[in-house]
Amino acid sequence: MERIRYAGPTTIKANQLFRCAVEVRVEKAIEEGGMLTIASRHTSDIGDAQGVSRDLENYVEVKADRPGVSLAVTGTPGGHPWNRGFSVEVKAGALAPGDVVRVEMGGDRGFRAQSFSEERSGFRLGIRRGKGGPWEVAPREESRLFTVTGAEPAIIRAYVRDVNGVGRRTLSVKAEDAYGNVASPGELAVDVVLDDVRFLGEVRLKGGLAIADSLDLPDDGRWHTLSVSSGDGRFHSRTNPFGPCLAEGYGAFFGDIHGQSDLCDGTNGPGSLYAYARVAAGMDFASVTSHDMELDDGAWAEVADETRKANRPGDFVAFLGYEWSGLPDEGGDNNVYYLSGEGPLVRNSAIDGPWCVPGVRSERIDLRETIRRIRASTDGFMVIPHCGGRQSNPDYHDPTVMPVFEIHSTHRNYEHVWAGLVDRGLRLGLVGGSDDHRGMLGDCGVAARERYFSTHCGLAVAMARELTPESIWDAIMRRHTYATNGPHIVVGFSSGDRIMGDEMAVPAGSPIAFKLRAVCHGFFQEATVFRGNVAVKSYRGGDQENQIRSFEAEFVDEALPGASMYYLRVAQADGGMAWTSPIFVEGT
């Protein structure tokens, strides 16, 4: 099988114009109508190749050293997930063994790099030796040709993590370029000020990141934020709010338990993703959930090993997981998680093709059979339905292992799917997840060019007793969770001693009171109480609308006969949202 010889920069900044050349020495003949593909992954927003004008971006010129051979740049007919990039078609003549095809990228203006950083980026070679013939594809490892780094700092972001829910707090600071990446390394010092009044100290960023755990952050029963600013005023950020728990005995822990690695169609390895979630995104817990059909046994072992390394009870929790990628009539997309750090990889929709991992095969089984096989191996697992490439199918709902539904991801908001689950009477809680494919687990951003995954990420918040795998797991299984579409909003929703996700029985016709609270990561706009799919009460900011950061109210309703559910949605003025798991009420 032929290989790419690459000549160009080994380090490229995100979204920068660059020039390079690739050469392919032909090993076996390529006939007229045959094709060479210089492929990029479908998640990439690298420039679209064109062979028309050297004066425009993304010009590609192709040459063969054999006289009489005519080549042309065309679209990319590669297979998932390598279906971006471009192809070189043999329009006339034929290529013989030993011939060299040279592809020069950039012309006079340059070729536009992808807008997200990547440790091991590049192009993958595919060859079709005749028109309509089969594809031969170089190993994925040979596609790792250069590194894409963040560009210059544009903004900073800062998060306070209440790592135990009892007052031990750390500050994470990220210098970010215009595309959401950790900015290119460089020294940057920032001042930290409490509530714009008291100077707490200086933090120095190295490699665009910093964690400070020695600052004197108050634990005085009130809510606070920190201002983080550079001395020249160029960079400024306000942290998420931190303060007392909104449910006695519980901490609000933020996590992202849905993201893809470069073991499938994502970006960067599992270890890097866990480090990013903890350090750059301010997450308390996370899971790397690569697609089942692209994981061979060695890759699954790597995910498990990196997950074990990332687990630091009391500081950061990582769950072993993967995305079971089924067609809708087989169950749709669902994420599978294991509490113990061990569990089987039960595949379904493995794509049997040269662009995927060689040797990965699977029976075509549905989600029900998958759950049966997992249950035969372990009892410490859960399944979370997801809507993305394929919508999850509620006909396969199993209440014993499916406690929550992912209502928001980087694909979009799925309130309309949630409404259908409510109509079916399913007792599900709510979480968010990013489904990040760009190496920014817990903090994914919108790419420079609208291609795929262009919405902000979702987050899962667990109301847990402590930051341990067992406690976070228990919170999710009990539906003591809520979802956000990215911001670190703190939400409380309770009735007496029952919190979001709980069940309660009351006499029909009697009053039932709910306590509503929110401390926003931005300005409060509206809070809405839903009974089932009906909005029964809304609260606005009054005279201070879009100028207040917190909200508190009590809502009283008359208990209906039979089963009903109540949940709270909070909206910020900047579009940030949160959805609580319901409280389920049985009117007796």
XYZ file of C-alpha atoms in Angstrom:
588
model
C 0.000 0.000 0.000
C 1.297 3.440 -0.942
C 2.211 6.018 1.684
C 2.120 9.798 1.854
C 5.409 11.673 1.990
C 4.711 15.027 3.613
C 6.758 18.213 3.218
C 5.502 21.154 5.206
C 5.335 22.680 8.677
C 5.191 20.239 11.572
C 3.324 22.764 13.704
C 0.423 24.819 12.347
C -1.672 27.344 14.239
C -5.433 26.941 14.190
C -7.178 28.609 11.230
C -3.868 29.804 9.793
C -2.963 29.745 6.091
C -0.132 27.303 5.378
C 1.527 25.591 2.439
C 2.630 22.018 2.090
C 3.204 19.277 -0.424
C 2.459 15.564 -0.342
C 3.944 12.956 -2.633
C 2.673 9.470 -3.340
C 4.948 6.902 -5.035
C 2.740 4.411 -6.846
C 3.293 0.752 -5.913
C 0.609 -0.833 -8.107
C -0.883 0.563 -11.316
C -3.713 3.098 -11.138
C -5.852 3.074 -14.260
C -7.704 5.869 -15.997
C -10.722 6.716 -13.823
C -8.823 5.680 -10.709
C -8.442 8.023 -7.794
C -6.156 9.053 -4.934
C -7.845 10.668 -1.945
C -6.081 13.001 0.493
C -8.694 12.694 3.221
C -9.514 14.594 6.409
C -11.984 13.510 9.077
C -15.587 14.638 8.694
C -15.336 16.728 11.866
C -12.577 18.877 10.389
C -13.310 22.348 9.046
C -10.129 22.451 6.991
C -10.461 24.537 3.809
C -12.255 23.206 0.727
C -9.715 22.423 -1.982
C -10.031 24.131 -5.361
C -7.975 23.828 -8.529
C -9.186 26.938 -10.352
C -7.205 29.954 -9.123
C -3.809 30.241 -7.416
C -4.862 33.650 -6.088
C -7.630 32.201 -3.900
C -7.347 30.218 -0.683
C -7.051 26.445 -0.759
C -5.570 26.113 -4.253
C -4.301 22.617 -5.040
C -2.038 21.713 -7.957
C -1.381 18.077 -8.859
C 1.337 16.680 -11.119
C 2.480 13.256 -12.236
C 6.040 12.617 -13.377
C 4.828 10.326 -16.180
C 4.193 12.181 -19.471
C 0.689 11.952 -20.873
C -1.046 11.434 -17.516
C -3.758 14.022 -16.808
C -4.879 14.572 -13.191
C -7.691 16.709 -11.748
C -8.810 17.745 -8.253
C -12.335 16.548 -7.410
C -14.522 16.100 -4.317
C -13.892 13.461 -1.663
C -15.754 10.156 -1.980
C -13.984 8.657 1.039
C -15.870 6.721 3.693
C -16.952 7.750 7.177
C -15.289 9.215 9.123
C -12.696 10.260 6.495
C -15.051 12.006 4.088
C -13.520 15.489 3.942
C -10.437 16.628 2.031
C -10.111 16.121 -1.713
C -9.415 13.526 -4.383
C -7.103 13.407 -7.391
C -8.684 11.644 -10.352
C -6.705 10.097 -13.211
C -8.523 11.730 -16.118
C -6.333 10.343 -18.911
C -3.508 7.854 -19.102
C -2.485 5.517 -16.300
C -0.010 5.507 -13.438
C 2.528 2.699 -13.313
C 4.538 1.337 -10.380
C 7.281 3.799 -9.451
C 5.457 6.871 -10.747
C 5.198 9.829 -8.371
C 2.141 12.022 -7.868
C 2.941 15.369 -6.273
C 0.198 17.442 -4.657
C 1.057 21.058 -3.792
C -1.390 22.758 -1.435
C -1.712 26.505 -0.906
C -0.889 28.268 -4.163
C -0.079 31.968 -3.781
C -2.407 32.597 -0.852
C -2.238 29.465 1.321
C -4.430 26.607 2.480
C -6.725 27.218 5.460
C -5.978 24.964 8.447
C -8.711 23.571 10.656
C -9.789 25.881 13.447
C -9.296 23.495 16.370
C -6.039 22.302 17.878
C -4.983 18.682 17.537
C -1.975 16.770 18.791
C -1.784 14.331 15.862
C -3.368 15.798 12.751
C -2.860 15.282 9.036
C -4.230 13.524 5.970
C -5.118 9.923 5.237
C -4.411 8.300 1.891
C -6.992 6.258 0.031
C -6.552 4.735 -3.448
C -9.060 3.357 -5.926
C -7.052 1.758 -8.729
C -9.814 1.778 -11.315
C -13.162 3.431 -11.892
C -15.680 1.925 -9.483
C -13.078 -0.347 -7.921
C -12.587 -1.038 -4.199
C -10.776 1.378 -1.879
C -7.396 0.636 -0.387
C -6.699 2.810 2.656
C -3.435 3.517 4.460
C -3.396 2.799 8.215
C -4.821 5.584 10.342
C -1.522 5.934 12.235
C 0.143 7.143 9.028
C -2.232 10.118 8.869
C -0.559 11.796 11.852
C 1.687 14.254 10.071
C 1.628 17.526 12.019
C 0.332 19.290 15.127
C -2.285 22.042 15.136
C -1.895 24.442 18.068
C -4.019 27.252 19.393
C -3.583 30.732 17.967
C -2.847 33.934 19.887
C -4.890 34.647 23.049
C -8.178 36.457 22.422
C -10.012 36.027 25.730
C -9.616 34.247 29.041
C -12.115 31.997 30.806
C -12.095 31.123 34.479
C -14.011 28.566 36.545
C -14.226 27.938 40.270
C -14.572 24.273 41.172
C -16.082 23.350 44.533
C -14.315 20.033 44.413
C -15.864 18.466 47.499
C -19.064 20.451 47.836
C -17.911 21.483 51.301
C -15.743 24.517 50.677
C -12.476 23.218 49.149
C -12.313 25.292 46.003
C -9.890 25.722 43.108
C -9.645 28.244 40.295
C -8.990 27.140 36.693
C -7.923 29.795 34.163
C -7.711 29.249 30.401
C -6.268 31.629 27.820
C -8.394 31.006 24.741
C -7.901 31.925 21.105
C -10.691 33.183 18.855
C -11.793 29.605 18.070
C -12.086 28.200 21.595
C -8.699 26.463 21.752
C -6.169 26.777 24.524
C -4.103 29.664 23.158
C -0.533 29.189 21.951
C 1.906 28.908 24.857
C 3.236 32.079 26.387
C 3.544 33.768 29.746
C 0.436 35.540 30.976
C -0.162 36.850 34.494
C -3.660 37.671 35.755
C -4.966 39.301 38.921
C -7.747 37.604 40.874
C -10.253 39.836 42.659
C -13.178 38.732 44.842
C -16.493 40.365 43.859
C -14.526 43.233 42.263
C -13.376 44.385 45.717
C -10.680 42.316 47.415
C -7.430 41.410 45.648
C -6.679 37.722 46.245
C -3.455 37.268 44.329
C -1.778 36.801 40.975
C -1.945 33.640 38.876
C 0.556 32.860 36.103
C -0.576 30.808 33.144
C 1.832 28.326 31.609
C 0.967 26.854 28.247
C -2.262 28.842 28.288
C -3.570 27.179 31.479
C -3.342 27.528 35.248
C -4.893 25.989 38.356
C -4.787 27.861 41.650
C -5.819 26.023 44.814
C -4.172 28.239 47.443
C -6.332 31.344 47.061
C -8.273 32.474 50.117
C -11.773 31.881 48.732
C -14.574 32.592 51.209
C -16.916 29.961 52.610
C -19.263 32.340 54.407
C -22.673 31.062 53.292
C -22.999 33.721 50.572
C -22.619 33.609 46.803
C -19.509 35.066 45.167
C -17.737 35.416 41.838
C -14.144 36.198 40.990
C -12.892 38.695 38.428
C -9.752 37.563 36.623
C -7.906 40.283 34.654
C -4.524 40.984 33.100
C -2.719 44.075 34.342
C -2.971 45.835 30.978
C -6.751 45.325 30.907
C -6.605 43.368 27.665
C -8.056 40.195 29.185
C -10.916 39.929 31.642
C -13.245 37.171 32.787
C -15.786 36.585 35.522
C -16.059 33.123 37.016
C -19.137 31.044 37.576
C -20.872 31.661 40.929
C -19.770 29.676 43.978
C -21.359 29.506 47.394
C -23.583 27.374 49.629
C -25.348 24.235 48.398
C -28.935 24.781 47.241
C -29.950 21.373 48.594
C -28.781 20.587 52.120
C -26.075 17.949 52.153
C -25.507 18.000 48.398
C -22.865 19.586 46.193
C -23.538 20.608 42.591
C -20.846 18.864 40.517
C -20.424 19.737 36.851
C -19.461 17.165 34.249
C -19.348 16.191 30.608
C -19.854 12.475 30.081
C -20.118 12.428 26.297
C -17.121 13.141 24.062
C -15.246 11.470 21.206
C -11.507 10.770 21.038
C -9.139 10.267 18.113
C -9.623 6.548 18.583
C -12.770 7.176 16.522
C -13.787 10.370 14.710
C -12.879 12.744 17.538
C -9.764 14.733 18.389
C -6.881 13.863 20.751
C -6.447 10.862 22.983
C -8.549 9.951 26.044
C -5.847 11.076 28.490
C -5.636 14.514 26.891
C -9.411 14.853 26.909
C -9.659 14.069 30.625
C -6.890 16.569 31.383
C -8.660 19.224 29.318
C -11.991 18.614 31.084
C -10.429 18.986 34.533
C -7.931 21.794 33.927
C -9.293 23.890 31.045
C -13.067 23.378 31.350
C -13.434 23.252 35.136
C -15.209 19.885 35.128
C -15.620 17.716 38.211
C -16.380 14.500 36.318
C -16.194 13.274 32.727
C -16.315 10.306 30.391
C -14.749 9.726 26.981
C -17.343 7.830 24.941
C -15.803 6.850 21.605
C -17.970 5.146 18.967
C -18.187 1.381 19.363
C -17.714 0.544 15.679
C -14.351 2.321 15.544
C -12.813 0.803 18.674
C -10.772 -2.357 18.362
C -9.875 -4.297 21.497
C -6.590 -2.431 21.933
C -8.305 0.943 21.723
C -10.936 -0.134 24.281
C -8.130 -1.167 26.628
C -6.505 2.255 26.129
C -9.750 4.046 27.016
C -10.074 1.929 30.174
C -6.448 2.558 31.168
C -6.657 6.340 30.685
C -9.954 6.445 32.558
C -8.378 4.696 35.550
C -5.450 7.142 35.492
C -7.777 10.145 35.362
C -9.844 9.037 38.359
C -8.874 11.014 41.459
C -11.659 10.629 44.030
C -12.126 13.871 45.915
C -10.748 15.886 42.978
C -11.950 14.439 39.662
C -14.098 11.467 38.619
C -13.853 9.606 35.301
C -16.242 6.893 34.104
C -15.409 4.228 31.538
C -17.864 4.491 28.668
C -18.529 4.254 24.957
C -21.207 5.305 22.481
C -23.320 2.401 21.237
C -24.187 3.608 17.741
C -27.319 1.871 16.522
C -29.763 2.626 13.766
C -33.053 4.067 15.089
C -34.967 0.800 14.645
C -32.243 -0.971 16.649
C -32.337 1.514 19.539
C -30.531 4.566 18.137
C -27.549 6.252 19.777
C -26.990 5.490 23.460
C -24.010 5.902 25.768
C -22.968 2.978 27.973
C -21.086 3.530 31.268
C -19.425 1.277 33.852
C -18.969 2.140 37.517
C -16.069 -0.191 38.277
C -13.820 0.964 35.431
C -14.216 -2.378 33.695
C -16.881 -3.705 31.358
C -17.490 -5.269 27.958
C -17.521 -3.432 24.640
C -20.663 -4.850 23.027
C -20.722 -3.488 19.485
C -23.605 -3.204 17.105
C -23.234 -1.093 14.003
C -19.588 -1.726 13.160
C -19.040 -0.378 9.668
C -17.281 -3.046 7.628
C -15.222 -0.816 5.376
C -11.606 0.125 4.637
C -11.929 3.624 6.149
C -12.708 2.210 9.612
C -10.607 0.135 11.971
C -9.455 -3.158 10.370
C -10.692 -6.282 12.083
C -13.615 -4.675 13.924
C -16.720 -6.728 13.221
C -20.061 -6.960 14.935
C -23.330 -8.766 14.799
C -26.336 -6.617 14.000
C -27.992 -6.709 17.411
C -30.417 -4.258 18.921
C -30.149 -2.318 22.167
C -32.289 -4.785 24.101
C -29.919 -7.646 23.258
C -26.912 -5.417 24.013
C -28.246 -4.675 27.497
C -28.912 -8.370 28.051
C -25.311 -9.247 27.177
C -23.864 -6.499 29.349
C -26.080 -7.539 32.271
C -24.757 -11.082 31.951
C -21.248 -9.697 32.497
C -21.753 -6.953 35.111
C -24.477 -5.185 37.062
C -22.691 -1.848 37.535
C -23.650 -0.153 34.275
C -26.031 2.496 32.973
C -27.273 3.584 29.546
C -28.079 7.197 28.609
C -30.108 7.838 25.427
C -28.605 10.418 23.086
C -29.857 12.214 19.979
C -27.188 13.050 17.440
C -26.345 11.219 14.254
C -29.167 8.791 15.050
C -32.015 9.541 17.447
C -32.428 7.222 20.411
C -35.553 5.055 20.297
C -37.792 5.159 23.411
C -39.312 1.787 22.474
C -36.125 0.313 23.938
C -36.370 2.148 27.255
C -35.234 0.021 30.210
C -35.932 1.854 33.495
C -33.526 -0.365 35.446
C -30.447 1.003 33.644
C -31.693 4.181 31.904
C -32.177 6.841 34.587
C -31.707 10.028 32.508
C -31.975 11.492 28.998
C -29.477 13.821 27.291
C -31.563 16.889 26.407
C -28.782 19.068 24.924
C -25.539 18.447 23.075
C -23.373 20.199 20.534
C -25.811 18.992 17.887
C -28.711 21.042 19.253
C -31.403 21.366 21.922
C -33.687 18.289 22.063
C -36.624 19.648 24.044
C -38.966 18.354 21.325
C -37.713 14.790 21.871
C -38.003 15.263 25.647
C -41.648 16.331 25.190
C -42.364 12.994 23.496
C -40.748 11.083 26.366
C -42.888 13.036 28.841
C -46.026 12.183 26.845
C -45.096 8.503 27.070
C -44.898 8.786 30.869
C -41.247 7.685 31.088
C -39.653 8.493 34.426
C -36.403 9.979 33.222
C -34.153 12.666 34.618
C -32.165 15.130 32.521
C -28.494 15.674 31.744
C -26.561 17.472 29.037
C -23.488 16.294 27.167
C -21.250 17.890 24.599
C -20.715 15.027 22.133
C -17.507 16.975 21.616
C -15.438 15.975 18.578
C -12.840 18.758 18.732
C -10.753 17.893 21.775
C -12.490 20.306 24.174
C -14.384 17.981 26.510
C -16.640 20.071 28.746
C -15.933 23.309 26.917
C -16.441 22.774 23.189
C -16.857 25.885 21.082
C -18.228 26.837 17.712
C -15.726 26.293 14.895
C -14.617 29.045 12.536
C -16.575 27.536 9.652
C -20.069 26.088 10.073
C -19.657 22.411 9.270
C -20.557 19.987 12.035
C -21.217 20.288 15.753
C -21.794 24.029 15.653
C -23.869 24.493 18.820
C -22.387 25.071 22.266
C -21.971 22.001 24.427
C -24.263 20.609 27.088
C -23.244 19.738 30.637
C -24.499 17.293 33.248
C -24.786 18.481 36.856
C -24.980 15.866 39.597
C -26.396 16.729 43.031
C -24.113 14.408 44.964
C -22.881 13.971 48.533
C -19.200 13.953 47.573
C -16.925 13.834 44.552
C -16.375 10.095 44.253
C -17.368 7.668 41.490
C -19.894 5.991 43.752
C -21.561 9.235 44.839
C -21.764 10.749 41.332
C -23.067 7.434 39.982
C -25.691 7.240 42.709
C -26.824 10.802 41.946
C -27.323 10.004 38.261
C -29.125 6.729 38.983
C -31.461 8.596 41.374
C -32.021 11.325 38.739
C -30.575 13.926 41.116
C -29.322 15.777 38.066
C -29.940 18.714 35.797
C -28.702 19.811 32.375
C -27.289 23.049 31.037
C -26.396 24.099 27.505
C -22.906 25.112 28.602
C -22.958 27.697 31.412
C -22.270 26.746 35.033
C -25.714 27.716 36.343
C -26.502 26.538 39.883
C -30.118 25.418 40.231
C -32.236 24.191 43.119
C -35.652 22.541 42.677
C -37.287 20.824 45.625
C -40.498 20.093 47.493
C -39.981 19.616 51.204
C -37.173 17.113 51.582
C -37.555 15.853 47.992
C -35.183 17.199 45.340
C -35.132 16.969 41.562
C -35.495 13.371 40.408
C -37.357 12.157 43.503
C -40.832 10.667 43.712
C -43.525 11.620 46.221
C -47.135 10.762 47.005
C -49.681 13.343 48.216
C -53.467 13.348 48.532
C -55.102 14.480 45.302
C -56.427 18.031 45.595
C -54.009 19.022 48.330
C -51.487 21.848 47.866
C -47.971 20.933 46.891
C -45.221 23.553 47.245
C -42.002 23.724 45.237
C -38.952 25.810 46.092
C -37.176 27.289 43.069
C -33.684 28.781 43.132
C -31.079 29.691 40.535
C -27.734 31.458 40.699
C -26.798 32.288 37.127
C -23.520 32.228 35.234
C -24.714 35.406 33.537
C -27.881 37.495 33.946
C -31.198 35.883 34.867
C -34.022 36.228 32.353
C -36.812 33.743 33.082
C -37.712 30.664 35.117
C -40.556 28.404 33.995
C -42.252 25.599 35.925
C -43.632 22.774 33.791
C -46.265 20.228 34.760
C -45.702 17.563 32.171
C -45.378 19.476 28.899
C -47.485 22.418 30.088
C -45.821 25.615 31.287
C -47.858 26.421 34.397
C -45.882 29.358 35.824
C -43.210 31.775 34.588
C -41.107 34.259 36.539
C -39.240 37.239 35.077
C -36.778 39.711 36.542
C -39.311 42.519 37.115
C -37.849 46.018 37.228
C -34.337 44.544 37.147
C -34.916 42.212 34.213
C -31.632 41.049 32.630
C -29.703 42.782 35.427
C -29.919 40.223 38.239
C -27.835 37.098 38.686
C -30.010 35.091 41.069
C -33.624 34.109 41.479
C -35.731 32.538 44.221
C -39.457 31.778 44.441
C -42.042 29.325 45.749
C -44.613 27.746 43.467
C -47.750 26.084 44.858
C -50.023 23.843 42.813
C -52.944 21.524 43.528
C -51.973 17.867 43.283
C -53.756 16.104 40.436
C -55.140 12.576 40.741
C -52.718 9.979 39.415
C -49.229 10.517 38.086
C -47.771 13.899 37.181
C -44.313 15.446 36.962
C -42.899 18.929 37.551
C -39.598 20.374 36.375
C -37.932 23.770 36.145
C -36.293 25.489 33.179
C -34.060 28.520 33.788
C -33.024 30.890 30.981
C -30.280 33.506 31.009
C -30.283 36.716 28.970
C -27.343 35.403 26.905
C -29.171 32.237 25.826
C -27.795 30.003 28.569
C -30.320 27.478 29.857
C -30.769 24.794 32.483
C -33.379 22.050 32.822
C -33.899 20.144 36.074
C -34.901 16.535 36.357
C -38.591 16.284 37.270
C -40.079 15.644 40.660
C -42.619 12.870 40.110
C -45.885 13.238 42.046
C -48.521 10.570 42.609
C -51.873 12.067 43.591
C -53.539 9.447 45.808
